[in-house]
XYZ file of C-alpha atoms in Angstrom:
642
model
C -126.627 1.965 -28.581
C -128.707 5.089 -28.409
C -128.110 7.370 -31.356
C -127.678 4.986 -34.220
C -130.805 3.031 -33.515
C -132.749 5.914 -34.994
C -131.325 5.333 -38.475
C -133.864 2.741 -39.550
C -136.964 4.893 -40.282
C -137.668 4.423 -43.975
C -141.151 5.681 -43.284
C -143.983 7.339 -45.214
C -146.657 9.956 -44.912
C -149.057 10.615 -47.782
C -147.696 13.132 -50.268
C -150.201 15.668 -49.024
C -148.530 15.560 -45.622
C -144.963 15.999 -46.838
C -144.841 19.762 -46.606
C -146.736 20.112 -43.387
C -147.243 17.659 -40.585
C -150.785 18.915 -40.127
C -153.140 17.977 -37.356
C -154.054 14.353 -36.902
C -154.474 12.088 -33.927
C -151.889 9.404 -33.480
C -153.589 6.017 -33.039
C -153.089 4.658 -29.543
C -152.197 8.051 -28.035
C -155.114 9.720 -26.270
C -155.154 13.293 -24.912
C -155.119 13.874 -21.160
C -157.564 16.434 -19.818
C -156.482 18.468 -16.792
C -158.673 20.495 -14.431
C -157.568 23.666 -12.691
C -154.689 22.962 -10.249
C -154.323 19.325 -11.325
C -150.687 18.178 -11.050
C -148.769 18.111 -14.355
C -145.854 15.752 -13.893
C -142.459 16.812 -15.197
C -140.288 13.795 -16.016
C -136.659 13.571 -17.083
C -135.639 11.473 -20.108
C -131.838 11.660 -20.405
C -128.802 13.855 -21.012
C -127.391 13.902 -24.553
C -124.469 15.431 -26.406
C -123.626 15.368 -30.101
C -119.938 15.625 -29.146
C -119.808 12.363 -27.197
C -122.829 10.406 -28.552
C -123.153 8.936 -25.035
C -126.511 9.521 -23.316
C -126.687 9.513 -19.522
C -129.630 9.191 -17.216
C -130.826 12.336 -15.447
C -129.681 11.432 -11.938
C -126.148 10.604 -13.080
C -125.581 14.273 -12.158
C -126.319 15.656 -8.653
C -129.718 17.161 -9.468
C -132.355 17.480 -6.753
C -134.211 14.205 -6.240
C -137.795 13.517 -5.119
C -138.458 11.535 -1.956
C -139.058 8.404 -4.069
C -137.452 7.857 -7.473
C -139.722 5.979 -9.900
C -138.570 4.847 -13.352
C -141.151 4.420 -16.105
C -141.528 0.958 -17.646
C -139.981 1.302 -21.092
C -140.426 -0.479 -24.388
C -137.582 -2.028 -26.359
C -137.092 1.036 -28.552
C -136.745 3.382 -25.583
C -134.145 1.125 -23.953
C -132.110 0.903 -27.183
C -132.252 4.700 -27.561
C -130.870 5.206 -24.068
C -134.045 6.748 -22.594
C -134.428 6.342 -18.821
C -137.644 8.199 -18.005
C -137.819 9.119 -14.311
C -139.840 11.433 -12.050
C -138.458 14.797 -10.861
C -139.181 17.016 -7.829
C -140.678 19.852 -9.929
C -144.191 20.640 -8.608
C -146.286 22.007 -11.499
C -150.057 22.568 -11.227
C -152.320 23.203 -14.205
C -152.767 26.937 -14.868
C -151.101 27.830 -11.576
C -148.199 30.291 -11.634
C -145.035 29.988 -9.580
C -142.710 32.962 -9.450
C -139.723 31.215 -7.941
C -139.344 28.069 -5.882
C -136.298 26.372 -4.419
C -135.692 22.658 -4.939
C -134.259 20.326 -2.268
C -133.729 23.148 0.183
C -133.404 21.971 3.767
C -133.689 24.693 6.405
C -132.965 27.288 3.759
C -129.493 25.876 3.122
C -127.992 25.725 -0.361
C -126.950 22.496 -2.065
C -123.272 21.669 -1.678
C -121.546 19.874 -4.556
C -118.501 17.859 -3.582
C -115.259 18.215 -5.532
C -116.014 14.998 -7.412
C -119.574 16.119 -8.243
C -118.326 19.564 -9.289
C -115.738 17.977 -11.574
C -118.399 15.737 -13.175
C -120.835 18.644 -13.742
C -118.041 20.789 -15.208
C -117.034 17.935 -17.520
C -120.603 17.450 -18.774
C -121.024 21.192 -19.403
C -117.744 21.354 -21.346
C -118.975 18.397 -23.448
C -122.096 20.388 -24.486
C -124.671 18.186 -22.785
C -128.392 18.909 -23.097
C -131.053 17.967 -20.558
C -134.304 16.472 -21.896
C -137.506 16.760 -19.856
C -141.117 15.904 -20.756
C -144.485 17.178 -19.544
C -147.543 15.173 -20.618
C -145.233 13.274 -23.038
C -144.252 16.566 -24.701
C -140.486 17.237 -24.808
C -139.135 20.511 -23.512
C -137.750 22.950 -26.061
C -135.638 26.095 -25.867
C -136.817 28.996 -28.013
C -134.180 30.487 -30.300
C -134.920 33.822 -31.981
C -132.843 34.342 -35.107
C -132.841 37.441 -37.288
C -132.975 36.555 -40.970
C -132.332 40.083 -42.308
C -128.735 40.832 -41.442
C -128.486 44.142 -43.250
C -130.376 47.341 -42.784
C -132.422 48.666 -39.919
C -133.053 46.717 -36.735
C -136.746 47.492 -37.164
C -136.811 45.785 -40.543
C -135.175 42.628 -39.259
C -137.460 39.631 -39.400
C -137.469 37.391 -36.385
C -137.186 33.691 -37.199
C -138.232 31.553 -34.227
C -136.733 28.070 -33.993
C -136.739 25.520 -31.210
C -133.844 23.557 -29.792
C -134.647 20.180 -28.221
C -133.964 20.151 -24.509
C -131.925 22.838 -22.771
C -128.196 23.331 -22.304
C -126.836 22.084 -19.012
C -124.596 25.136 -18.808
C -122.088 27.216 -20.739
C -118.427 28.205 -20.727
C -117.044 31.711 -20.942
C -113.376 32.719 -20.813
C -112.340 29.284 -19.489
C -114.915 29.481 -16.702
C -117.810 27.014 -16.441
C -121.335 28.075 -15.475
C -124.355 25.902 -14.618
C -127.970 26.653 -15.548
C -129.435 26.310 -12.041
C -132.727 28.193 -12.593
C -135.363 26.921 -15.048
C -138.228 29.154 -16.159
C -140.895 26.757 -17.446
C -143.403 28.221 -19.903
C -146.305 25.846 -20.529
C -149.065 26.505 -23.035
C -152.543 25.079 -22.594
C -155.570 24.797 -24.860
C -158.937 25.320 -23.188
C -161.438 22.724 -24.361
C -164.943 23.878 -25.351
C -167.572 22.353 -23.087
C -171.259 22.650 -22.457
C -172.613 24.920 -19.743
C -172.412 23.845 -16.092
C -169.280 21.806 -16.859
C -165.879 22.602 -15.434
C -163.264 23.734 -17.924
C -160.615 21.222 -18.908
C -157.152 22.022 -20.232
C -154.646 20.233 -22.433
C -150.892 20.851 -22.530
C -149.888 21.876 -26.070
C -146.357 23.270 -25.693
C -143.519 22.997 -23.197
C -140.735 25.592 -23.277
C -137.926 26.441 -20.886
C -135.648 29.424 -20.411
C -132.535 28.202 -18.564
C -130.691 30.752 -16.442
C -127.539 30.769 -14.356
C -127.938 32.781 -11.119
C -125.264 33.080 -8.471
C -126.029 31.920 -4.929
C -125.566 35.405 -3.471
C -128.084 36.962 -5.868
C -130.949 34.614 -4.892
C -133.032 35.543 -1.865
C -134.874 32.642 -0.236
C -137.289 32.241 2.674
C -138.384 29.394 4.931
C -141.284 28.391 2.646
C -138.859 27.376 -0.142
C -139.819 30.490 -2.092
C -137.211 32.713 -3.671
C -136.837 36.106 -5.285
C -135.003 36.455 -8.571
C -132.649 39.407 -9.045
C -134.040 42.255 -11.124
C -132.725 43.048 -14.566
C -129.244 41.988 -15.577
C -127.547 42.812 -12.298
C -126.935 39.186 -11.321
C -123.855 37.145 -12.052
C -123.991 33.524 -13.308
C -123.394 30.511 -11.047
C -119.831 29.363 -11.614
C -118.802 25.736 -11.091
C -115.182 25.404 -10.014
C -114.122 21.765 -10.620
C -111.263 22.034 -8.111
C -113.335 22.711 -4.992
C -116.776 22.347 -3.399
C -119.516 24.576 -4.829
C -122.654 25.879 -3.120
C -125.748 26.770 -5.135
C -129.525 26.737 -5.256
C -131.579 24.763 -7.797
C -134.677 26.874 -8.499
C -137.525 27.004 -10.991
C -140.547 29.108 -11.949
C -143.729 28.202 -13.818
C -145.688 30.408 -16.206
C -148.848 29.343 -18.063
C -150.188 30.835 -21.303
C -153.333 30.061 -23.249
C -152.816 28.896 -26.836
C -154.958 28.413 -29.939
C -152.958 25.305 -30.846
C -155.112 22.202 -30.550
C -153.878 19.014 -28.928
C -153.666 17.168 -32.260
C -151.276 19.806 -33.646
C -149.029 20.205 -30.628
C -146.094 18.286 -32.168
C -145.917 20.668 -35.145
C -143.432 22.854 -33.259
C -140.962 19.983 -33.104
C -141.636 18.414 -36.492
C -141.915 21.458 -38.742
C -138.716 21.996 -40.674
C -137.760 25.371 -42.092
C -135.947 23.934 -45.111
C -138.743 21.997 -46.825
C -137.830 23.688 -50.118
C -134.432 21.969 -50.015
C -136.215 18.600 -49.779
C -138.452 19.435 -52.740
C -135.446 20.603 -54.739
C -133.670 17.354 -53.832
C -136.653 15.222 -54.873
C -137.267 17.053 -58.169
C -133.563 17.019 -59.007
C -133.330 13.300 -58.230
C -136.470 12.429 -60.203
C -135.355 14.400 -63.265
C -131.813 13.001 -63.232
C -132.815 9.402 -62.521
C -135.644 9.174 -65.032
C -133.713 11.071 -67.711
C -130.706 8.774 -67.374
C -132.774 5.633 -66.936
C -134.800 6.606 -69.998
C -131.644 6.953 -72.078
C -130.226 3.701 -70.714
C -133.495 1.889 -71.355
C -133.654 3.144 -74.946
C -130.075 2.052 -75.614
C -130.566 -1.374 -74.061
C -133.950 -2.028 -75.671
C -132.756 -0.965 -79.143
C -129.510 -2.927 -78.793
C -131.300 -5.963 -77.408
C -133.869 -5.980 -80.187
C -131.080 -5.819 -82.747
C -129.134 -8.568 -80.941
C -132.140 -10.864 -80.632
C -133.124 -10.306 -84.269
C -129.576 -11.169 -85.423
C -129.286 -14.190 -83.129
C -132.604 -15.606 -84.336
C -131.632 -15.506 -88.043
C -131.111 -19.075 -89.166
C -130.434 -18.361 -92.811
C -126.905 -17.044 -92.735
C -124.561 -19.703 -91.372
C -121.509 -17.435 -91.610
C -123.142 -14.829 -89.354
C -123.906 -17.549 -86.864
C -120.289 -18.685 -86.931
C -119.144 -15.112 -86.190
C -121.436 -14.644 -83.233
C -120.137 -12.532 -80.408
C -121.617 -10.983 -77.317
C -123.982 -12.256 -74.694
C -125.452 -15.153 -76.713
C -122.078 -16.900 -76.768
C -122.177 -17.477 -73.000
C -125.684 -19.015 -73.014
C -124.252 -22.370 -71.938
C -122.551 -20.868 -68.879
C -124.657 -17.893 -67.811
C -126.667 -19.964 -65.311
C -123.663 -21.941 -64.044
C -123.864 -21.912 -60.209
C -121.325 -19.527 -58.635
C -118.801 -20.216 -55.891
C -120.186 -20.290 -52.348
C -123.869 -20.523 -53.339
C -124.916 -20.999 -49.697
C -123.373 -17.703 -48.566
C -124.790 -15.845 -51.584
C -128.319 -17.155 -51.006
C -128.019 -16.418 -47.267
C -127.007 -12.797 -47.854
C -129.799 -12.338 -50.397
C -132.266 -13.880 -47.945
C -131.212 -11.316 -45.319
C -131.610 -8.601 -47.957
C -135.176 -9.759 -48.634
C -135.791 -9.775 -44.870
C -134.588 -6.160 -44.621
C -136.611 -5.101 -47.659
C -139.855 -6.607 -46.308
C -139.281 -4.993 -42.923
C -138.764 -1.572 -44.517
C -141.909 -1.861 -46.637
C -144.101 -2.702 -43.661
C -142.541 0.020 -41.507
C -143.359 2.446 -44.362
C -146.984 1.298 -44.386
C -147.365 1.500 -40.595
C -145.738 4.938 -40.508
C -148.115 6.042 -43.271
C -150.959 5.397 -40.838
C -149.278 7.709 -38.313
C -148.568 5.052 -35.710
C -144.820 5.633 -35.536
C -144.780 9.333 -34.742
C -142.185 10.633 -32.251
C -144.974 10.995 -29.689
C -145.085 7.185 -29.554
C -141.665 7.114 -27.953
C -139.505 4.177 -29.084
C -142.282 2.741 -31.280
C -140.288 2.909 -34.509
C -137.322 0.990 -33.112
C -139.540 -1.597 -31.419
C -141.580 -2.140 -34.600
C -138.449 -2.464 -36.743
C -136.893 -5.065 -34.398
C -140.008 -7.242 -34.205
C -140.712 -6.966 -37.935
C -137.175 -8.029 -38.819
C -137.657 -11.128 -36.660
C -141.015 -12.022 -38.232
C -139.849 -11.308 -41.798
C -137.422 -14.225 -41.370
C -140.011 -16.492 -42.985
C -139.821 -14.511 -46.269
C -136.041 -14.258 -46.111
C -135.784 -18.007 -45.515
C -138.199 -18.824 -48.343
C -136.359 -16.733 -50.951
C -132.944 -18.000 -49.787
C -134.111 -21.651 -49.852
C -135.531 -21.433 -53.353
C -132.464 -19.657 -54.710
C -130.146 -22.174 -52.989
C -131.969 -25.047 -54.681
C -131.789 -23.234 -58.020
C -128.016 -22.998 -57.536
C -127.866 -26.806 -57.115
C -127.408 -26.698 -53.347
C -128.276 -29.765 -51.233
C -127.523 -28.970 -47.554
C -130.673 -27.008 -46.814
C -130.400 -27.234 -43.004
C -126.937 -25.716 -42.997
C -128.131 -23.098 -45.504
C -131.080 -22.157 -43.276
C -128.793 -21.803 -40.251
C -126.409 -19.636 -42.288
C -129.300 -17.396 -43.406
C -130.590 -16.999 -39.844
C -127.206 -16.224 -38.281
C -124.819 -14.643 -40.823
C -126.095 -11.034 -41.037
C -127.783 -10.927 -37.592
C -124.627 -12.443 -36.080
C -122.414 -9.705 -37.557
C -124.844 -7.017 -36.320
C -125.042 -8.544 -32.846
C -121.258 -8.963 -32.648
C -120.519 -5.328 -33.560
C -123.246 -4.056 -31.208
C -121.959 -6.233 -28.359
C -118.391 -4.922 -28.723
C -119.612 -1.309 -28.864
C -121.906 -1.980 -25.907
C -118.923 -3.063 -23.800
C -117.280 0.325 -24.392
C -120.553 2.125 -23.530
C -120.843 0.036 -20.353
C -117.354 1.171 -19.422
C -118.523 4.794 -19.663
C -121.598 4.056 -17.435
C -123.850 5.524 -20.130
C -127.601 4.884 -20.283
C -127.026 4.042 -23.959
C -125.607 0.679 -22.864
C -128.156 -2.068 -23.409
C -128.873 -3.734 -20.035
C -128.014 -7.421 -19.736
C -131.703 -8.549 -19.420
C -132.558 -6.654 -22.629
C -129.643 -8.313 -24.418
C -130.875 -11.724 -23.258
C -134.382 -10.817 -24.467
C -132.975 -9.879 -27.899
C -131.099 -13.185 -28.083
C -134.314 -15.033 -27.161
C -136.154 -13.154 -29.949
C -133.386 -14.066 -32.400
C -133.220 -17.775 -31.566
C -136.839 -18.173 -30.460
C -138.643 -16.249 -33.230
C -136.348 -15.422 -36.145
C -134.395 -18.703 -36.348
C -137.457 -21.030 -36.407
C -139.221 -18.777 -38.934
C -136.158 -18.750 -41.209
C -136.009 -22.574 -41.005
C -139.732 -22.781 -41.794
C -139.443 -20.478 -44.818
C -136.240 -22.187 -45.999
C -137.886 -25.618 -45.816
C -140.814 -24.580 -48.023
C -138.581 -22.536 -50.355
C -136.219 -25.486 -50.810
C -139.132 -27.837 -51.517
C -140.637 -25.478 -54.091
C -139.795 -25.804 -57.773
C -136.493 -23.960 -58.444
C -136.423 -20.931 -60.719
C -136.853 -22.021 -64.340
C -133.730 -21.099 -66.271
C -134.456 -20.889 -70.033
C -131.168 -22.467 -71.234
C -129.175 -25.524 -70.242
C -125.712 -25.251 -68.682
C -122.773 -26.869 -70.487
C -120.711 -29.467 -68.677
C -117.364 -27.826 -69.532
C -116.986 -24.147 -68.535
C -116.200 -21.719 -71.340
C -112.920 -19.824 -71.235
C -113.396 -16.158 -70.312
C -111.484 -13.676 -72.519
C -109.244 -11.051 -70.965
C -111.366 -8.173 -69.664
C -110.895 -4.454 -70.242
C -109.845 -2.225 -67.284
C -113.316 -0.727 -66.925
C -114.759 -4.211 -66.269
C -112.823 -4.349 -62.997
C -115.075 -5.038 -59.998
C -114.076 -1.919 -58.053
C -114.538 0.313 -61.112
C -117.986 -1.246 -61.510
C -118.835 -0.413 -57.886
C -117.805 3.220 -58.433
C -119.806 3.474 -61.661
C -122.925 1.709 -60.401
C -123.076 3.447 -57.006
C -122.927 7.069 -58.046
C -126.403 7.342 -59.592
C -128.405 5.890 -56.649
C -126.281 7.878 -54.188
C -126.745 11.095 -56.177
C -130.497 10.592 -55.903
C -130.446 10.402 -52.110
C -127.436 12.259 -50.708
C -129.325 15.466 -49.777
C -131.853 13.472 -47.776
C -128.974 11.527 -46.256
C -127.685 14.764 -44.711
C -130.969 15.285 -42.830
C -131.061 11.644 -41.723
C -127.525 11.921 -40.355
C -128.448 15.159 -38.571
C -131.412 13.410 -36.959
C -129.317 10.458 -35.827
C -126.145 12.137 -34.644
C -127.414 15.551 -33.513
C -130.528 14.478 -31.576
C -133.027 16.013 -33.987
C -136.516 14.821 -34.937
C -136.941 13.609 -38.515
C -140.528 13.371 -39.646
C -140.619 14.162 -43.367
C -141.259 10.541 -44.204
C -143.068 11.388 -47.439
C -139.805 12.711 -48.866
C -138.001 9.680 -47.517
C -140.477 7.347 -49.231
C -140.025 9.106 -52.575
C -136.250 8.846 -52.190
C -136.638 5.146 -51.413
C -138.697 4.586 -54.596
C -136.081 6.453 -56.642
C -133.376 4.328 -55.001
C -135.144 1.071 -55.955
C -135.665 2.225 -59.561
C -132.099 3.473 -60.016
C -130.541 0.366 -58.412
C -132.567 -1.888 -60.709
C -131.686 0.111 -63.823
C -127.976 0.307 -63.075
C -127.828 -3.377 -62.162
C -129.396 -4.385 -65.494
C -126.991 -2.166 -67.436
C -123.949 -3.524 -65.590
C -124.906 -7.177 -66.090
C -125.624 -6.521 -69.785
C -122.163 -5.022 -70.316
C -120.587 -7.914 -68.428
C -122.340 -10.553 -70.541
C -121.449 -8.683 -73.739
C -117.816 -8.936 -72.623
C -118.399 -12.744 -72.505
C -117.918 -12.892 -68.710
C -120.604 -15.167 -67.319
C -119.530 -14.910 -63.654
C -122.220 -12.354 -62.895
C -123.842 -13.710 -59.708
C -121.465 -12.391 -57.062
C -120.240 -9.461 -59.130
C -123.734 -8.130 -59.696
C -124.607 -8.437 -56.003
C -121.472 -6.496 -55.020
C -121.743 -3.881 -57.766
C -125.454 -3.210 -57.179
C -124.651 -2.255 -53.605
C -122.024 0.231 -54.815
C -123.935 3.198 -53.394
C -123.093 1.854 -49.909
C -119.445 2.742 -50.645
C -120.475 6.344 -51.278
C -122.526 6.324 -48.066
C -119.335 5.306 -46.227
C -117.361 8.118 -47.883
C -120.119 10.601 -47.023
C -120.188 9.369 -43.401
C -116.433 10.074 -43.134
C -116.967 13.529 -44.686
C -119.819 14.228 -42.227
C -117.676 13.140 -39.279
C -114.791 15.422 -40.266
C -116.798 18.496 -41.267
C -120.026 18.469 -39.234
C -119.329 16.756 -35.919
C -117.075 17.950 -33.133
C -116.038 14.495 -31.919
C -112.443 14.189 -30.753
C -112.375 11.364 -28.177
C -111.683 7.718 -29.010
C -114.872 6.029 -27.741
C -117.349 8.473 -29.425
C -115.352 8.068 -32.657
C -115.455 4.282 -32.270
C -119.238 4.406 -31.725
C -119.727 6.599 -34.790
C -117.743 4.379 -37.126
C -119.098 1.173 -35.572
C -122.695 2.224 -36.156
C -121.748 3.615 -39.579
C -120.325 0.173 -40.491
C -123.703 -1.377 -39.578
C -125.546 1.206 -41.683
C -123.260 0.644 -44.685
C -123.536 -3.161 -44.371
C -127.338 -3.049 -44.163
C -127.562 -0.565 -47.035
C -125.296 -2.757 -49.178
C -127.453 -5.825 -48.457
C -130.612 -3.896 -49.324
C -129.413 -2.318 -52.582
C -127.430 -5.417 -53.584
C -130.539 -7.591 -53.204
C -132.693 -5.174 -55.213
C -130.096 -5.073 -58.010
C -129.494 -8.833 -57.979
C -133.143 -9.805 -58.451
C -133.624 -7.123 -61.157
C -130.582 -8.475 -63.029
C -131.669 -12.112 -62.570
C -135.105 -11.367 -64.061
C -133.425 -9.495 -66.931
C -130.976 -12.332 -67.714
C -133.751 -14.954 -67.712
C -135.859 -12.723 -69.957
C -133.244 -12.092 -72.653
C -132.084 -15.730 -72.875
C -135.698 -16.873 -73.124
C -136.111 -14.581 -76.163
C -133.362 -16.118 -78.326
C -133.388 -19.449 -80.121
C -130.713 -21.781 -78.821
C -129.780 -24.784 -80.988
């Protein structure tokens, strides 16, 4: 369940921080000061691949192990992401160079990989796996130097430096597989200013690696576990033959450099994005389109409504009253309770629960507490908030259920607490079984699954019941007109009033406002990238809320003008129409951007995509439903009904 759990971050930075994640201290994360020759622990996080979407723990491959393996205690978010943070045998001392050192060398003998181990390593390399290490909670990065000026002189070419998260396990060349068995660590430190007579302290501000593949014969070792790297480009890479045993050395070197980067700004390397202008273009384009269209729609509706209300309120002309048509005619049926009111109120309650969770996550992220340096914090916060927001979801569902003339409030509360979470848990459990079968660290351990069930039935369920009880006891929503005893006959509807056509029409505007940002969110989820431009994401979220509300009001107005009063379910479905476009885009992204060919990775992708689409539909459908409900109550309160 690793990759897709990162999709939730509807988070916010202040607008001033959108272009540049400038220096600020993350609350709850304090810097560690090192003295000269203090040990700097290198830990392993996991192995990841965008081709398989299955993370594995570091020691699933035959890397050198320390004398005692110690796993870090992890929070809920880290477990769900597939992180398994563990110590490694790399010996790194602050500001102390190491030219070349051999790992797990006994009596100067190389490491021998069995045929089975060789086959596993070769398979992981062919699947494009990356290794993720951390030093002082800072992830390792591989420097990539790209030349932006393709034409002209080499001297005029501008070097564009980018960083790749982690390092490649190996590479393939002409059907041969090679392993990166030598790691050149480059660590940058910032020297802290101190008073006289005090010893200098250092802080780690960047962690880079240059992976190399060096053949066994080209490495010279001695009895002290030191080694000598071959000079220049004379060496050959270390091949891994999956059909036989392979002998090799695992080696590393350490180089320290002083840096002007301060500790508070050390994450800028990972969070700075080179395509900020695309985000601004996306935002400006979305704002202009949405507010231009919504302005036109608002003018049309307001002018038409004023004319309608003025005509409907004329009491002088009896003939005009006899020839009434449009939305006033259905005033006796517009608030008639729909079919399955319990399910409708339960889904809307879950939508309110999601909406409240997202708002609070936005506020907490605005304070900087959910930065990537707080590993797993975003996922943990989202899970707990969804549980605690059950009280608001239950309250809104209970009040709406009573408004819709429902009586079985206990069954309604149980439905609200279990319908959406039950679908999510069911899909995740099925996917988790497949991940278990692959022995991936992305599989949620059984104790964690039990803990999640305890949170669901021990926190969320009672809170939903509590909210539902008070919501059901509260005065129902005041509908301005009475409902007739006999339902009115609905005239035959035009083709464009079809439900699916409505979904296509209503979904395109909200999706058009957010699809560029959706590309970056998908890249962050499925390609193991950091996404930290939460200011842009917040603006997109605001635009989404506005556009969903506007479109929902327009669609319900057209429906009532066509004398179709069955708007409850239809409006909920149509308002979430942008979720259909998200599904189409997810299929497009899978075909064009990802190199996934196997069955289980494809199943994981579409399973998690189904959860995203379902949650997005609940969110946008709830926003649109309540906007339309307020609109319908408002317009029927404005006309005189005999």
